[in-house]
Short mmCIF file of C-alpha atoms in Angstrom, two decimals:
data_model
loop_
_atom_site.label_atom_id
_atom_site.label_comp_id
_atom_site.label_asym_id
_atom_site.label_seq_id
_atom_site.Cartn_x
_atom_site.Cartn_y
_atom_site.Cartn_z
CA MET I 1 -0.27 -0.05 0.06
CA THR I 2 1.38 3.62 -0.97
CA ALA I 3 1.98 6.08 1.65
CA ARG I 4 -1.06 8.09 0.27
CA ALA I 5 -3.51 5.35 0.39
CA GLN I 6 -2.40 4.49 4.15
CA LYS I 7 -2.94 8.28 4.91
CA ALA I 8 -6.34 7.85 3.02
CA LYS I 9 -7.14 4.94 5.28
CA ASN I 10 -6.38 6.68 8.35
CA GLN I 11 -8.31 9.45 7.44
CA ARG I 12 -11.28 7.34 7.00
CA LYS I 13 -10.87 5.31 10.14
CA TRP I 14 -10.32 8.93 12.11
CA LEU I 15 -13.29 10.23 10.51
CA ALA I 16 -15.37 7.02 11.51
CA ILE I 17 -14.41 7.41 15.17
CA GLY I 18 -14.52 11.19 15.16
CA GLY I 19 -18.31 10.69 13.65
CA GLY I 20 -19.22 7.70 16.03
CA GLY I 21 -17.88 10.00 19.04
CA VAL I 22 -19.96 12.84 17.99
CA ALA I 23 -22.85 10.86 18.09
CA VAL I 24 -21.78 9.05 21.31
CA LEU I 25 -21.65 12.68 22.83
CA ILE I 26 -25.11 13.86 21.41
CA ALA I 27 -26.45 10.91 22.91
CA ALA I 28 -25.36 11.35 26.24
CA LEU I 29 -26.35 15.11 26.34
CA VAL I 30 -30.05 14.11 25.32
CA ALA I 31 -30.06 11.52 28.35
CA PHE I 32 -28.46 13.81 30.45
CA PHE I 33 -30.98 16.15 29.83
CA THR I 34 -33.90 14.01 29.86
CA VAL I 35 -32.86 12.24 32.98
CA THR I 36 -32.15 15.23 35.28
CA GLY I 37 -35.17 17.19 33.75
CA THR I 38 -35.45 20.11 31.68
CA GLU I 39 -38.49 22.59 30.78
CA PRO I 40 -39.02 25.08 28.14
CA GLU I 41 -37.64 28.34 29.18
CA PRO I 42 -40.52 30.23 30.98
CA VAL I 43 -41.81 33.34 29.35
CA GLN I 44 -40.67 36.31 31.83
CA VAL I 45 -43.54 37.17 34.34
CA THR I 46 -44.82 40.74 33.56
CA VAL I 47 -46.42 42.42 36.72
CA THR I 48 -49.02 45.23 36.14
CA GLY I 49 -50.13 47.24 39.03
CA ASP I 50 -48.76 48.17 42.29
CA PRO I 51 -46.71 45.56 44.33
CA ILE I 52 -48.78 44.32 47.70
CA PRO I 53 -46.74 44.76 50.82
CA ILE I 54 -45.03 41.74 52.41
CA LEU I 55 -47.01 39.57 54.77
CA ALA I 56 -46.46 40.32 58.17
CA GLY I 57 -47.94 37.59 59.84
CA ASN I 58 -51.23 35.53 59.53
CA ALA I 59 -54.15 37.54 60.93
CA PRO I 60 -57.68 37.55 60.99
CA VAL I 61 -60.04 38.46 57.90
CA GLY I 62 -59.63 42.43 57.63
CA GLN I 63 -56.40 42.81 59.66
CA ASP I 64 -53.95 42.44 57.02
CA ILE I 65 -52.70 45.52 55.79
CA ALA I 66 -53.20 44.42 52.14
CA PHE I 67 -56.99 43.66 52.76
CA GLY I 68 -58.81 45.73 50.05
CA TRP I 69 -55.82 46.26 47.98
CA GLU I 70 -55.93 45.97 43.99
CA ALA I 71 -54.40 42.89 43.07
CA PRO I 72 -51.60 43.19 40.60
CA THR I 73 -51.89 41.03 37.19
CA LEU I 74 -49.36 38.15 36.60
CA ALA I 75 -48.62 37.62 32.73
CA GLY I 76 -46.32 34.81 31.84
CA SER I 77 -46.24 30.87 31.09
CA ASP I 78 -46.69 27.45 32.54
CA TRP I 79 -43.63 24.92 32.40
CA LYS I 80 -44.73 23.59 28.84
CA GLY I 81 -44.61 27.38 27.69
CA ASN I 82 -48.10 27.58 27.47
CA PRO I 83 -49.50 31.46 28.23
CA VAL I 84 -51.02 32.00 31.61
CA THR I 85 -52.45 35.07 32.86
CA ILE I 86 -54.03 35.81 36.39
CA ASP I 87 -56.00 38.79 35.85
CA PRO I 88 -57.89 40.06 38.94
CA GLY I 89 -59.69 42.54 36.75
CA ASP I 90 -61.94 39.88 34.74
CA GLY I 91 -64.43 39.83 37.12
CA ARG I 92 -63.70 36.13 38.72
CA PRO I 93 -63.18 35.79 42.16
CA LYS I 94 -59.92 33.45 42.38
CA VAL I 95 -57.43 31.62 45.01
CA ILE I 96 -53.92 31.73 44.13
CA VAL I 97 -51.06 29.35 45.45
CA PHE I 98 -47.31 30.21 45.45
CA LEU I 99 -45.30 26.84 45.49
CA ALA I 100 -42.01 26.09 45.78
CA HIS I 101 -40.70 22.86 44.78
CA TRP I 102 -38.21 22.17 47.83
CA CYS I 103 -41.19 22.86 50.31
CA PRO I 104 -42.21 20.07 52.13
CA HIS I 105 -45.16 21.69 53.26
CA CYS I 106 -46.01 22.39 49.16
CA GLN I 107 -45.12 19.05 48.47
CA ALA I 108 -47.96 17.98 51.03
CA GLU I 109 -50.57 20.70 50.03
CA VAL I 110 -50.39 19.83 46.28
CA PRO I 111 -51.82 16.04 46.26
CA GLN I 112 -54.52 17.01 48.76
CA VAL I 113 -55.82 19.88 46.61
CA GLN I 114 -55.36 18.15 43.42
CA ALA I 115 -57.62 15.11 44.61
CA TRP I 116 -60.25 17.49 45.64
CA LEU I 117 -60.05 18.65 42.35
CA ASN I 118 -60.09 15.45 40.76
CA GLU I 119 -63.20 14.30 43.13
CA THR I 120 -65.17 17.34 42.69
CA GLY I 121 -64.20 19.31 39.66
CA GLY I 122 -63.65 22.26 41.95
CA ASN I 123 -66.31 25.32 42.62
CA PRO I 124 -67.42 26.34 39.34
CA ASN I 125 -67.37 29.92 40.59
CA VAL I 126 -63.78 30.17 41.91
CA ASP I 127 -60.82 30.12 39.72
CA ILE I 128 -57.56 28.46 41.27
CA TYR I 129 -53.97 29.32 39.98
CA GLY I 130 -50.71 28.47 40.93
CA VAL I 131 -47.39 30.22 40.52
CA ALA I 132 -44.30 28.03 40.96
CA THR I 133 -41.37 30.52 42.61
CA SER I 134 -38.27 30.28 44.32
CA ILE I 135 -36.95 27.96 41.76
CA ASN I 136 -33.60 26.73 42.30
CA ARG I 137 -31.95 23.87 40.44
CA SER I 138 -29.59 23.11 43.68
CA ARG I 139 -32.53 22.01 45.84
CA PRO I 140 -34.76 19.39 45.99
CA ASN I 141 -37.52 18.20 43.89
CA TRP I 142 -36.32 20.42 40.82
CA PRO I 143 -37.56 20.98 38.26
CA PRO I 144 -41.00 22.30 39.25
CA GLY I 145 -42.97 21.35 36.17
CA ASP I 146 -41.53 17.45 36.86
CA TRP I 147 -42.97 17.71 39.94
CA LEU I 148 -46.47 19.05 39.20
CA GLU I 149 -46.89 16.70 36.43
CA ARG I 150 -46.02 13.93 38.67
CA GLU I 151 -48.88 15.17 40.54
CA GLY I 152 -51.38 15.68 37.90
CA TRP I 153 -51.47 19.28 39.01
CA THR I 154 -53.96 20.96 36.88
CA PRO I 155 -54.89 24.56 37.99
CA PRO I 156 -53.08 26.80 35.33
CA THR I 157 -49.73 27.85 37.07
CA VAL I 158 -47.45 30.69 35.99
CA VAL I 159 -43.59 29.95 36.42
CA ASP I 160 -41.84 32.53 38.35
CA ARG I 161 -38.18 32.09 37.43
CA ASN I 162 -37.02 35.53 38.92
CA ASN I 163 -39.50 35.83 42.24
CA LYS I 164 -41.27 38.88 40.01
CA ALA I 165 -44.53 37.37 41.07
CA ALA I 166 -44.23 36.64 44.48
CA THR I 167 -42.24 39.85 45.24
CA ALA I 168 -45.74 41.48 43.61
CA PHE I 169 -47.98 39.48 46.04
CA GLY I 170 -45.75 40.05 49.16
CA LEU I 171 -44.88 36.45 49.67
CA SER I 172 -43.62 35.55 52.92
CA ALA I 173 -43.44 31.84 53.41
CA PHE I 174 -44.73 28.58 51.52
CA PRO I 175 -47.27 27.75 50.88
CA TYR I 176 -48.77 31.02 50.16
CA TRP I 177 -52.30 31.56 49.69
CA VAL I 178 -54.13 34.74 48.22
CA ALA I 179 -57.79 35.19 47.99
CA VAL I 180 -59.13 37.64 45.18
CA ASN I 181 -62.79 38.47 44.92
CA SER I 182 -64.47 39.80 41.65
CA GLU I 183 -63.66 43.29 42.38
CA GLY I 184 -59.92 42.55 41.86
CA LYS I 185 -59.55 43.02 46.02
CA VAL I 186 -56.90 41.13 48.08
CA VAL I 187 -59.75 39.84 50.83
CA TYR I 188 -57.36 37.21 52.71
CA ARG I 189 -53.91 36.24 52.53
CA ILE I 190 -52.12 33.37 54.59
CA ALA I 191 -48.66 31.80 54.31
CA ALA I 192 -49.27 28.05 55.54
CA GLY I 193 -50.59 24.53 54.61
CA ILE I 194 -54.22 24.77 54.80
CA GLY I 195 -55.47 21.68 53.19
CA VAL I 196 -59.00 21.37 51.46
CA GLU I 197 -60.97 23.18 54.45
CA GLY I 198 -58.63 25.66 54.51
CA LEU I 199 -59.13 26.35 50.38
CA LEU I 200 -62.96 26.03 51.11
CA SER I 201 -62.73 28.85 53.35
CA LEU I 202 -60.61 31.14 51.20
CA GLU I 203 -63.10 30.32 48.40
CA GLN I 204 -66.16 31.78 50.46
CA LEU I 205 -63.87 34.80 51.04
CA ALA I 206 -63.55 35.11 47.52
CA LEU I 207 -66.86 35.04 46.81
CA GLN I 208 -67.80 37.91 48.97
CA SER I 209 -67.86 41.69 48.05
CA MET I 210 -65.97 44.35 49.80
CA GLU I 211 -69.41 45.64 51.34
CA GLU I 212 -70.20 42.13 52.54
CA LEU I 213 -66.87 41.55 53.93
CA GLU I 214 -67.01 44.90 56.02
CA VAL I 215 -70.18 43.90 57.24
CA PHE I 216 -68.94 40.57 58.46
CA ILE I 217 -65.79 42.49 59.96
CA SER I 218 -68.09 44.87 61.97
CA GLN I 219 -70.28 42.30 63.40
CA ASN I 220 -67.27 40.12 64.38
CA GLN I 221 -65.41 42.99 66.35
CA SER I 222 -68.61 44.15 68.39
#
């Protein structure tokens, strides 16, 4: 075999090895990202409206500084890239829960709420939304989308990758619940695991007008 033929043979061998190496590398990368979990890059959350003060502590109805405040609007996307907007001005009462994937109380709360939704279909007069926030890939149960998928979570959920939504609603701890009535006003906030019974109470508050709530508060203060 001539020197030129030997060189060509070596080049073909190198290309075959190199091509196989690239294929193996690509396969390894695909496997890595599939196993460790990835999600489409969520849309940056847009907040419209004034932020609500941080919740100083759980208190009776009417004693939270944010009682009666206009709730801000959140626009972003879920973990699949689908657009999600939480608009307090749409005339619908709503309950919003802010969740952290690493929070054990959130991990306990989600399946309870979802089981109730699966069983009953929820309250047709109150919308439930989620906000996945305080996202940290170095903490347990990341990414949040995989966790919520495993739980069969159905409420529309905004992925709050930079905590803008959490800041806008004055989040203080997890899970963090906010009830907003049909007037777009904050009627109650609580940072705690509340279970289904607590959720039902929040829904009842969200169904009340500010006038009705003021009457309730005055009667319970006398």
